[in-house]
Amino acid sequence: MEWLNNYVRPEVARGIGQLIGINISFVVVMMVVAYTVLAERRVLAFIQGRLGPNRVGYGGILQPFADLLKFIFKEEITPAKATKFVYFLAPIIAVTAAFMPMIVYPFGPTINLPFFGPVTLVVARFDIGLLYVLGITSVGVYGIALAGWASNSKYSLMGGLRASAQMISYELSLGLSLVGVVLLSGTLDLYGIVEQQSGWYGMHWNILFQPLGFIVYLISAIAETNRVPFDLPEAETELVAGFHTEYSALKFALFFMAEYINMFTVSVLATTLFLGGFNGPGVATFPALGVVYFMAKIFFFLFLYIWLRGTLPRFRFDQLMNFGWKFLLPLAILNVILTASVMFETDSCYADCFTIHSLRRTGYRLRRLDGSPAQPALRGHLADRRFRLAGVPLRDARRAVYRRRAGHSLRGRDHGARRLRHHAA
Amino acid sequence: MSQDIERQEQIETARSTTESSYSAPTTEAINALRSEHQDWVGEIKEAFGETTFVVPREYIFAICTHLKTAPGFEFNLLADICGVDRGQEEEPRFEVNYHLFSTTKFHRLRLKVLLNEDDVHVPSVSGVWRTANWHERETFDLFGVVFDGHPDLRRILLPDDWQGHALRKDFPLRGYEPYSLT
Amino acid sequence: MSVSTKNLPPQFEVVDRPLDTQMTISMGPQHPSTHGVLRLELVLDGEMVIKCTPDIGYLHTGMEKLFEYKKYQQGIVITDRMDYLNPLGNNLAYVMAVEKLLGLEIPERAQVIRVLFCELQRIASHLVWLGTHALDIGAMSVFFYAFREREKILNLIEAASGGRLTPSYFRIGGLMMDIPAGFERRCKQFTDDFPKAVGEFHTLLSGNRIFQSRTQGIGIVSAEDAIDLGLTGPSLRGSGVGVDLRRVNPYSGYEKYDFDVPVEQGCDVWARYMVRMREMTESHKIVLQALSRLRPGSVKADAPKVVLPDREAMKTHMDALIHHFLIVAEGFNVPAGEIYHAIEGSKGELGCYIRSEGGPKPARVHFRGPSFVNLSALPHMVDGEMVADVVAVIGSIDIVLGEIDR
């Protein structure tokens, strides 16, 4: 979009670009949501030996729009004793909070568009991207809790209470499971995290170093989005429909949309943080391929959700809480501790290597005290058992050292830089 | 016609050998009960392979308590309570039938209490078997038989404000007037 | 110590009360998992059930009253509509009670076909139970798999009787008509596939940790309590009491079949689940045996005053025509007396009490519906459990509101 700079001030140009980006990603997210609903119905039907909606358009392709029209034209019913304003506000909170994280989704790498020039497929990059996503999605709980309370219906209230308790509990393990990734990458910028996973022909994914974190994240994410087997807030066989029992027409549609957007959001996070985002073989050569990879990974997660729904029964509320607090949370904490200690080990190793290496290069002569020849210090250190335990391969470690020596202040690796200064002094 | 008479005879003979009739308590046990408590059992009917004790209503609780545990009976499961309206002109008009079953001896017994129309009160047996609770409520609902000592004698099938008792013979099949639930 | 407003001095009045921790919710009659129009009044403390009061009667249609206005043979149609998941069982209880009063001898072939269909119907009923029970607990797909299998049974029943849900296949004195040609083959197809389907259900549910933790230790009812509360059928056998009327009070020749009576000692929802699952396998065994016992013969008792003659005989024989006319127009007289006949329905002891005063219409017909009695035990089972367990327990006692309300 650089060509715009010729006509307007750069801030304005960036603003225009972001506005366009927001609109495009809004449409993309909405379409994905609409077709996730359709896919859910069709895939579930396939699992259950039914047909599913297949009458509107070819193979039911227009069903989401038919549903939307129906939602718009249905009668809006407000319970007589509902707290009107809050009742009205709740779905708006839910859907707004669901939509807002969309600006940091890294849809793809920088691609060259005809007439536009290079375009980076993300609306906004900022250093607290992940924190922003977690914070905003937590606000969605308000929508649900308020909906349950404002409807003035007992089933809604129980659904709302369950939802808030569940989402707050699982938020903990969800957040903690991401800490490992953040420690590894040293940044909270989602785009930056994706970029860091671009090594190994686009297969240098964090899931290889964070398998435990990934599992914890996946389970908490399912619970966070109230999906089977954690769909207690809207358990239709117990609470009729949970917090949205009393909602109809477009207000119900907003909740419905919010749920599916949240599914999309957690899938995006899983993809971005653990599965390398848009990275994959060949992305370096054909950047447009990145978008395909990104969407494919997202659809894999969405399919997983649907598959689970077709297979599993539902937890009971106390079991759900036990599972969250007594199993997932300790597991997430364990993951953080493991990651942190491994990082500490490797980091001190890096530092030692670097010190030895840089001293040798500046002309110092060193001798190992244990008597072995002072030759390849770096290689020896990297072949250290501790190092291999850490699971960080040789080449990357070397590259990290190299980058440090070259004076690259890597984003977020301040502790490393500090150490560097310390050694230099 | 002669063919028909023949067949009728066949049916008669078949009836005497009807299979799958239920076993009843042994004669010794029944005799022991009668000799011990003369008043409890008014009449003993045997028909279609079933045994029926006609019990005066004041003894129904006592005999049920006894039959539940007494050796030779052990009727620990109350299968059913069922009211009968024999018609307005009959006196006694109402019957309450208790169908007992034993999960250890697998035999069955029917107790029958006869009630006059002007005094439809029976002692409740819900203290003996808890399952009697709903059966008695149903009988109360549909026949108006009052079970004294029942913990929660309310209508069960029909609405609380229903007038009359639907299974009485003088209650018309279609009711008195269109009933609206609202 | 509880604070009461009873002793409040008269010059005061209550303006606002402190927040109550208890909440009364009305579950049903329009609720997805009360299996029809059952209404439960639940007093909850948080999610814990303090008190549960079932409220029934929303489906009351006065069937027992209607029986008194219908001839004996017309009553069969009413029985179909009681436990609509087990109509052939209802048919059987009713027609056997009338047959006992009449003293009819039923031909062997009719007996075998009755057993065959009763067991098919038991499987179908259990399949509906399985599907809805799993759906209540949240496993959605099992519902469709169970109904897919049930569809095959309904097709079989339709082939024989013309009706799927309300077959009225058993008639006083035998059957409506003989099974159609090729029925054995179609039945065989079903029986060949069925074990695989049961295996699927076991894989999806029995082996599922979530399902196990949702059912084990829930809705406990001890053997003594179960008998005291009048539980029968699978619900009783789940509490370790092995009473099956097919075994202990055999009828229709059940004593000649080789089958097990599944008993579980768990007393909980899981035990009742396992009993029913194993019962399906046993019923499958009985169906196979019944198929192998089918011998050519009549399916109607030799009682021209009671049993409708063949169409062919009616059109060629004068006496058959007269009998047909009399049975249809006036009905047949049943000797005075009373009878209580109980069979093992799919849900428990299905008893039919008939009192005859000699005419063509019964003086009183009463059905002892197992659902009715089993439901009355619900408050005992759910006491102190959680809301989510209430639906699990309702599923485990397998109620049909058509039978409860009659």
PDB file of N, CA and C in Angstrom, chain A residues 30-95:
ATOM      1  N   MET A  30     -17.039 -13.888   8.890  1.00  0.00           N
ATOM      2  CA  MET A  30     -18.466 -14.176   8.819  1.00  0.00           C
ATOM      3  C   MET A  30     -18.746 -15.359   7.902  1.00  0.00           C
ATOM      4  N   MET A  31     -18.047 -15.387   6.778  1.00  0.00           N
ATOM      5  CA  MET A  31     -18.272 -16.495   5.854  1.00  0.00           C
ATOM      6  C   MET A  31     -17.811 -17.809   6.474  1.00  0.00           C
ATOM      7  N   VAL A  32     -16.648 -17.739   7.111  1.00  0.00           N
ATOM      8  CA  VAL A  32     -16.165 -18.967   7.747  1.00  0.00           C
ATOM      9  C   VAL A  32     -17.173 -19.435   8.783  1.00  0.00           C
ATOM     10  N   VAL A  33     -17.702 -18.489   9.574  1.00  0.00           N
ATOM     11  CA  VAL A  33     -18.674 -18.859  10.597  1.00  0.00           C
ATOM     12  C   VAL A  33     -19.908 -19.467   9.960  1.00  0.00           C
ATOM     13  N   ALA A  34     -20.419 -18.795   8.933  1.00  0.00           N
ATOM     14  CA  ALA A  34     -21.640 -19.284   8.284  1.00  0.00           C
ATOM     15  C   ALA A  34     -21.429 -20.697   7.768  1.00  0.00           C
ATOM     16  N   TYR A  35     -20.277 -20.916   7.154  1.00  0.00           N
ATOM     17  CA  TYR A  35     -20.070 -22.238   6.590  1.00  0.00           C
ATOM     18  C   TYR A  35     -19.605 -23.251   7.622  1.00  0.00           C
ATOM     19  N   THR A  36     -19.103 -22.768   8.759  1.00  0.00           N
ATOM     20  CA  THR A  36     -18.857 -23.725   9.841  1.00  0.00           C
ATOM     21  C   THR A  36     -20.181 -24.292  10.336  1.00  0.00           C
ATOM     22  N   VAL A  37     -21.187 -23.403  10.448  1.00  0.00           N
ATOM     23  CA  VAL A  37     -22.501 -23.884  10.884  1.00  0.00           C
ATOM     24  C   VAL A  37     -23.028 -24.919   9.912  1.00  0.00           C
ATOM     25  N   LEU A  38     -22.930 -24.594   8.645  1.00  0.00           N
ATOM     26  CA  LEU A  38     -23.408 -25.548   7.642  1.00  0.00           C
ATOM     27  C   LEU A  38     -22.596 -26.835   7.691  1.00  0.00           C
ATOM     28  N   ALA A  39     -21.258 -26.662   7.789  1.00  0.00           N
ATOM     29  CA  ALA A  39     -20.397 -27.841   7.829  1.00  0.00           C
ATOM     30  C   ALA A  39     -20.725 -28.688   9.041  1.00  0.00           C
ATOM     31  N   GLU A  40     -20.981 -28.013  10.160  1.00  0.00           N
ATOM     32  CA  GLU A  40     -21.308 -28.767  11.364  1.00  0.00           C
ATOM     33  C   GLU A  40     -22.550 -29.618  11.131  1.00  0.00           C
ATOM     34  N   ARG A  41     -23.563 -29.008  10.532  1.00  0.00           N
ATOM     35  CA  ARG A  41     -24.788 -29.755  10.332  1.00  0.00           C
ATOM     36  C   ARG A  41     -24.599 -30.885   9.339  1.00  0.00           C
ATOM     37  N   ARG A  42     -23.814 -30.606   8.295  1.00  0.00           N
ATOM     38  CA  ARG A  42     -23.626 -31.649   7.286  1.00  0.00           C
ATOM     39  C   ARG A  42     -22.718 -32.765   7.803  1.00  0.00           C
ATOM     40  N   VAL A  43     -21.652 -32.382   8.479  1.00  0.00           N
ATOM     41  CA  VAL A  43     -20.715 -33.403   8.960  1.00  0.00           C
ATOM     42  C   VAL A  43     -21.367 -34.243  10.050  1.00  0.00           C
ATOM     43  N   LEU A  44     -22.080 -33.575  10.964  1.00  0.00           N
ATOM     44  CA  LEU A  44     -22.797 -34.329  11.991  1.00  0.00           C
ATOM     45  C   LEU A  44     -23.774 -35.283  11.341  1.00  0.00           C
ATOM     46  N   ALA A  45     -24.468 -34.784  10.340  1.00  0.00           N
ATOM     47  CA  ALA A  45     -25.428 -35.635   9.648  1.00  0.00           C
ATOM     48  C   ALA A  45     -24.721 -36.821   9.029  1.00  0.00           C
ATOM     49  N   PHE A  46     -23.547 -36.559   8.476  1.00  0.00           N
ATOM     50  CA  PHE A  46     -22.797 -37.662   7.873  1.00  0.00           C
ATOM     51  C   PHE A  46     -22.398 -38.679   8.934  1.00  0.00           C
ATOM     52  N   ILE A  47     -21.926 -38.177  10.084  1.00  0.00           N
ATOM     53  CA  ILE A  47     -21.522 -39.078  11.156  1.00  0.00           C
ATOM     54  C   ILE A  47     -22.710 -39.910  11.618  1.00  0.00           C
ATOM     55  N   GLN A  48     -23.877 -39.271  11.649  1.00  0.00           N
ATOM     56  CA  GLN A  48     -25.038 -39.946  12.202  1.00  0.00           C
ATOM     57  C   GLN A  48     -25.886 -40.643  11.153  1.00  0.00           C
ATOM     58  N   GLY A  49     -25.383 -40.726   9.941  1.00  0.00           N
ATOM     59  CA  GLY A  49     -26.137 -41.428   8.920  1.00  0.00           C
ATOM     60  C   GLY A  49     -27.376 -40.690   8.466  1.00  0.00           C
ATOM     61  N   ARG A  50     -27.315 -39.376   8.472  1.00  0.00           N
ATOM     62  CA  ARG A  50     -28.443 -38.592   7.959  1.00  0.00           C
ATOM     63  C   ARG A  50     -27.947 -37.791   6.759  1.00  0.00           C
ATOM     64  N   LEU A  51     -28.817 -36.934   6.249  1.00  0.00           N
ATOM     65  CA  LEU A  51     -28.422 -36.125   5.107  1.00  0.00           C
ATOM     66  C   LEU A  51     -28.014 -34.718   5.525  1.00  0.00           C
ATOM     67  N   GLY A  52     -28.752 -34.145   6.436  1.00  0.00           N
ATOM     68  CA  GLY A  52     -28.486 -32.761   6.794  1.00  0.00           C
ATOM     69  C   GLY A  52     -29.128 -31.827   5.792  1.00  0.00           C
ATOM     70  N   PRO A  53     -28.994 -30.516   6.016  1.00  0.00           N
ATOM     71  CA  PRO A  53     -29.661 -29.572   5.117  1.00  0.00           C
ATOM     72  C   PRO A  53     -29.023 -29.588   3.734  1.00  0.00           C
ATOM     73  N   ASN A  54     -29.763 -29.976   2.736  1.00  0.00           N
ATOM     74  CA  ASN A  54     -29.181 -30.050   1.394  1.00  0.00           C
ATOM     75  C   ASN A  54     -30.129 -29.509   0.340  1.00  0.00           C
ATOM     76  N   ARG A  55     -31.122 -28.706   0.745  1.00  0.00           N
ATOM     77  CA  ARG A  55     -32.135 -28.288  -0.219  1.00  0.00           C
ATOM     78  C   ARG A  55     -31.906 -26.877  -0.745  1.00  0.00           C
ATOM     79  N   VAL A  56     -31.309 -26.008   0.073  1.00  0.00           N
ATOM     80  CA  VAL A  56     -31.170 -24.609  -0.354  1.00  0.00           C
ATOM     81  C   VAL A  56     -29.872 -24.470  -1.129  1.00  0.00           C
ATOM     82  N   GLY A  57     -29.993 -24.262  -2.396  1.00  0.00           N
ATOM     83  CA  GLY A  57     -28.789 -24.159  -3.211  1.00  0.00           C
ATOM     84  C   GLY A  57     -28.200 -25.538  -3.441  1.00  0.00           C
ATOM     85  N   TYR A  58     -27.102 -25.584  -4.188  1.00  0.00           N
ATOM     86  CA  TYR A  58     -26.512 -26.876  -4.502  1.00  0.00           C
ATOM     87  C   TYR A  58     -25.912 -27.490  -3.235  1.00  0.00           C
ATOM     88  N   GLY A  59     -26.437 -28.642  -2.827  1.00  0.00           N
ATOM     89  CA  GLY A  59     -25.939 -29.315  -1.628  1.00  0.00           C
ATOM     90  C   GLY A  59     -26.102 -28.488  -0.369  1.00  0.00           C
ATOM     91  N   GLY A  60     -27.071 -27.576  -0.350  1.00  0.00           N
ATOM     92  CA  GLY A  60     -27.325 -26.785   0.858  1.00  0.00           C
ATOM     93  C   GLY A  60     -26.387 -25.611   1.018  1.00  0.00           C
ATOM     94  N   ILE A  61     -25.769 -25.212  -0.081  1.00  0.00           N
ATOM     95  CA  ILE A  61     -24.717 -24.201   0.018  1.00  0.00           C
ATOM     96  C   ILE A  61     -25.263 -22.844   0.454  1.00  0.00           C
ATOM     97  N   LEU A  62     -26.549 -22.607   0.222  1.00  0.00           N
ATOM     98  CA  LEU A  62     -27.123 -21.321   0.592  1.00  0.00           C
ATOM     99  C   LEU A  62     -27.859 -21.378   1.930  1.00  0.00           C
ATOM    100  N   GLN A  63     -27.794 -22.522   2.592  1.00  0.00           N
ATOM    101  CA  GLN A  63     -28.525 -22.691   3.850  1.00  0.00           C
ATOM    102  C   GLN A  63     -28.199 -21.611   4.882  1.00  0.00           C
ATOM    103  N   PRO A  64     -26.918 -21.230   5.071  1.00  0.00           N
ATOM    104  CA  PRO A  64     -26.635 -20.200   6.085  1.00  0.00           C
ATOM    105  C   PRO A  64     -27.398 -18.907   5.834  1.00  0.00           C
ATOM    106  N   PHE A  65     -27.571 -18.556   4.560  1.00  0.00           N
ATOM    107  CA  PHE A  65     -28.264 -17.304   4.267  1.00  0.00           C
ATOM    108  C   PHE A  65     -29.757 -17.452   4.511  1.00  0.00           C
ATOM    109  N   ALA A  66     -30.268 -18.612   4.198  1.00  0.00           N
ATOM    110  CA  ALA A  66     -31.675 -18.858   4.506  1.00  0.00           C
ATOM    111  C   ALA A  66     -31.905 -18.761   6.007  1.00  0.00           C
ATOM    112  N   ASP A  67     -30.974 -19.343   6.771  1.00  0.00           N
ATOM    113  CA  ASP A  67     -31.087 -19.287   8.228  1.00  0.00           C
ATOM    114  C   ASP A  67     -31.025 -17.852   8.718  1.00  0.00           C
ATOM    115  N   LEU A  68     -30.122 -17.099   8.136  1.00  0.00           N
ATOM    116  CA  LEU A  68     -29.967 -15.712   8.566  1.00  0.00           C
ATOM    117  C   LEU A  68     -31.251 -14.929   8.301  1.00  0.00           C
ATOM    118  N   LEU A  69     -31.810 -15.128   7.113  1.00  0.00           N
ATOM    119  CA  LEU A  69     -33.077 -14.457   6.789  1.00  0.00           C
ATOM    120  C   LEU A  69     -34.147 -14.835   7.795  1.00  0.00           C
ATOM    121  N   LYS A  70     -34.189 -16.108   8.115  1.00  0.00           N
ATOM    122  CA  LYS A  70     -35.185 -16.575   9.078  1.00  0.00           C
ATOM    123  C   LYS A  70     -34.972 -15.874  10.405  1.00  0.00           C
ATOM    124  N   PHE A  71     -33.730 -15.816  10.847  1.00  0.00           N
ATOM    125  CA  PHE A  71     -33.454 -15.179  12.145  1.00  0.00           C
ATOM    126  C   PHE A  71     -33.880 -13.717  12.137  1.00  0.00           C
ATOM    127  N   ILE A  72     -33.643 -13.069  11.008  1.00  0.00           N
ATOM    128  CA  ILE A  72     -33.972 -11.647  10.953  1.00  0.00           C
ATOM    129  C   ILE A  72     -35.479 -11.440  11.037  1.00  0.00           C
ATOM    130  N   PHE A  73     -36.229 -12.301  10.392  1.00  0.00           N
ATOM    131  CA  PHE A  73     -37.662 -12.040  10.305  1.00  0.00           C
ATOM    132  C   PHE A  73     -38.467 -12.690  11.423  1.00  0.00           C
ATOM    133  N   LYS A  74     -37.811 -13.443  12.296  1.00  0.00           N
ATOM    134  CA  LYS A  74     -38.551 -14.034  13.416  1.00  0.00           C
ATOM    135  C   LYS A  74     -38.952 -12.945  14.400  1.00  0.00           C
ATOM    136  N   GLU A  75     -39.961 -13.282  15.205  1.00  0.00           N
ATOM    137  CA  GLU A  75     -40.424 -12.294  16.171  1.00  0.00           C
ATOM    138  C   GLU A  75     -39.427 -12.181  17.316  1.00  0.00           C
ATOM    139  N   GLU A  76     -39.152 -10.957  17.712  1.00  0.00           N
ATOM    140  CA  GLU A  76     -38.291 -10.723  18.871  1.00  0.00           C
ATOM    141  C   GLU A  76     -39.143 -10.842  20.126  1.00  0.00           C
ATOM    142  N   ILE A  77     -38.839 -11.806  20.935  1.00  0.00           N
ATOM    143  CA  ILE A  77     -39.618 -11.982  22.160  1.00  0.00           C
ATOM    144  C   ILE A  77     -38.758 -11.576  23.346  1.00  0.00           C
ATOM    145  N   THR A  78     -39.288 -10.720  24.175  1.00  0.00           N
ATOM    146  CA  THR A  78     -38.603 -10.333  25.404  1.00  0.00           C
ATOM    147  C   THR A  78     -39.463 -10.781  26.573  1.00  0.00           C
ATOM    148  N   PRO A  79     -38.895 -11.547  27.490  1.00  0.00           N
ATOM    149  CA  PRO A  79     -39.695 -11.976  28.641  1.00  0.00           C
ATOM    150  C   PRO A  79     -40.223 -10.760  29.399  1.00  0.00           C
ATOM    151  N   ALA A  80     -41.428 -10.899  29.939  1.00  0.00           N
ATOM    152  CA  ALA A  80     -42.076  -9.749  30.564  1.00  0.00           C
ATOM    153  C   ALA A  80     -41.257  -9.191  31.718  1.00  0.00           C
ATOM    154  N   LYS A  81     -40.619 -10.086  32.489  1.00  0.00           N
ATOM    155  CA  LYS A  81     -39.925  -9.591  33.673  1.00  0.00           C
ATOM    156  C   LYS A  81     -38.425  -9.461  33.457  1.00  0.00           C
ATOM    157  N   ALA A  82     -38.010  -9.462  32.199  1.00  0.00           N
ATOM    158  CA  ALA A  82     -36.575  -9.352  31.940  1.00  0.00           C
ATOM    159  C   ALA A  82     -36.102  -7.925  32.244  1.00  0.00           C
ATOM    160  N   THR A  83     -34.822  -7.820  32.575  1.00  0.00           N
ATOM    161  CA  THR A  83     -34.212  -6.498  32.719  1.00  0.00           C
ATOM    162  C   THR A  83     -33.867  -6.032  31.308  1.00  0.00           C
ATOM    163  N   LYS A  84     -34.722  -5.192  30.769  1.00  0.00           N
ATOM    164  CA  LYS A  84     -34.736  -4.956  29.321  1.00  0.00           C
ATOM    165  C   LYS A  84     -33.375  -4.533  28.765  1.00  0.00           C
ATOM    166  N   PHE A  85     -32.770  -3.533  29.412  1.00  0.00           N
ATOM    167  CA  PHE A  85     -31.548  -2.984  28.842  1.00  0.00           C
ATOM    168  C   PHE A  85     -30.444  -4.031  28.808  1.00  0.00           C
ATOM    169  N   VAL A  86     -30.264  -4.719  29.926  1.00  0.00           N
ATOM    170  CA  VAL A  86     -29.196  -5.717  29.992  1.00  0.00           C
ATOM    171  C   VAL A  86     -29.500  -6.876  29.057  1.00  0.00           C
ATOM    172  N   TYR A  87     -30.772  -7.217  29.012  1.00  0.00           N
ATOM    173  CA  TYR A  87     -31.201  -8.299  28.119  1.00  0.00           C
ATOM    174  C   TYR A  87     -30.834  -7.975  26.675  1.00  0.00           C
ATOM    175  N   PHE A  88     -30.964  -6.707  26.340  1.00  0.00           N
ATOM    176  CA  PHE A  88     -30.651  -6.256  24.995  1.00  0.00           C
ATOM    177  C   PHE A  88     -29.139  -6.166  24.784  1.00  0.00           C
ATOM    178  N   LEU A  89     -28.445  -5.763  25.862  1.00  0.00           N
ATOM    179  CA  LEU A  89     -27.005  -5.518  25.762  1.00  0.00           C
ATOM    180  C   LEU A  89     -26.205  -6.815  25.636  1.00  0.00           C
ATOM    181  N   ALA A  90     -26.672  -7.866  26.339  1.00  0.00           N
ATOM    182  CA  ALA A  90     -25.861  -9.087  26.487  1.00  0.00           C
ATOM    183  C   ALA A  90     -25.416  -9.673  25.149  1.00  0.00           C
ATOM    184  N   PRO A  91     -26.311  -9.907  24.195  1.00  0.00           N
ATOM    185  CA  PRO A  91     -25.823 -10.489  22.932  1.00  0.00           C
ATOM    186  C   PRO A  91     -24.853  -9.582  22.199  1.00  0.00           C
ATOM    187  N   ILE A  92     -25.028  -8.261  22.376  1.00  0.00           N
ATOM    188  CA  ILE A  92     -24.112  -7.337  21.693  1.00  0.00           C
ATOM    189  C   ILE A  92     -22.716  -7.475  22.280  1.00  0.00           C
ATOM    190  N   ILE A  93     -22.650  -7.549  23.612  1.00  0.00           N
ATOM    191  CA  ILE A  93     -21.337  -7.752  24.253  1.00  0.00           C
ATOM    192  C   ILE A  93     -20.713  -9.034  23.744  1.00  0.00           C
ATOM    193  N   ALA A  94     -21.523 -10.087  23.730  1.00  0.00           N
ATOM    194  CA  ALA A  94     -20.978 -11.391  23.356  1.00  0.00           C
ATOM    195  C   ALA A  94     -20.403 -11.346  21.951  1.00  0.00           C
ATOM    196  N   VAL A  95     -21.162 -10.789  21.025  1.00  0.00           N
ATOM    197  CA  VAL A  95     -20.710 -10.868  19.643  1.00  0.00           C
ATOM    198  C   VAL A  95     -19.577  -9.866  19.385  1.00  0.00           C
TER     199      VAL A  95
END
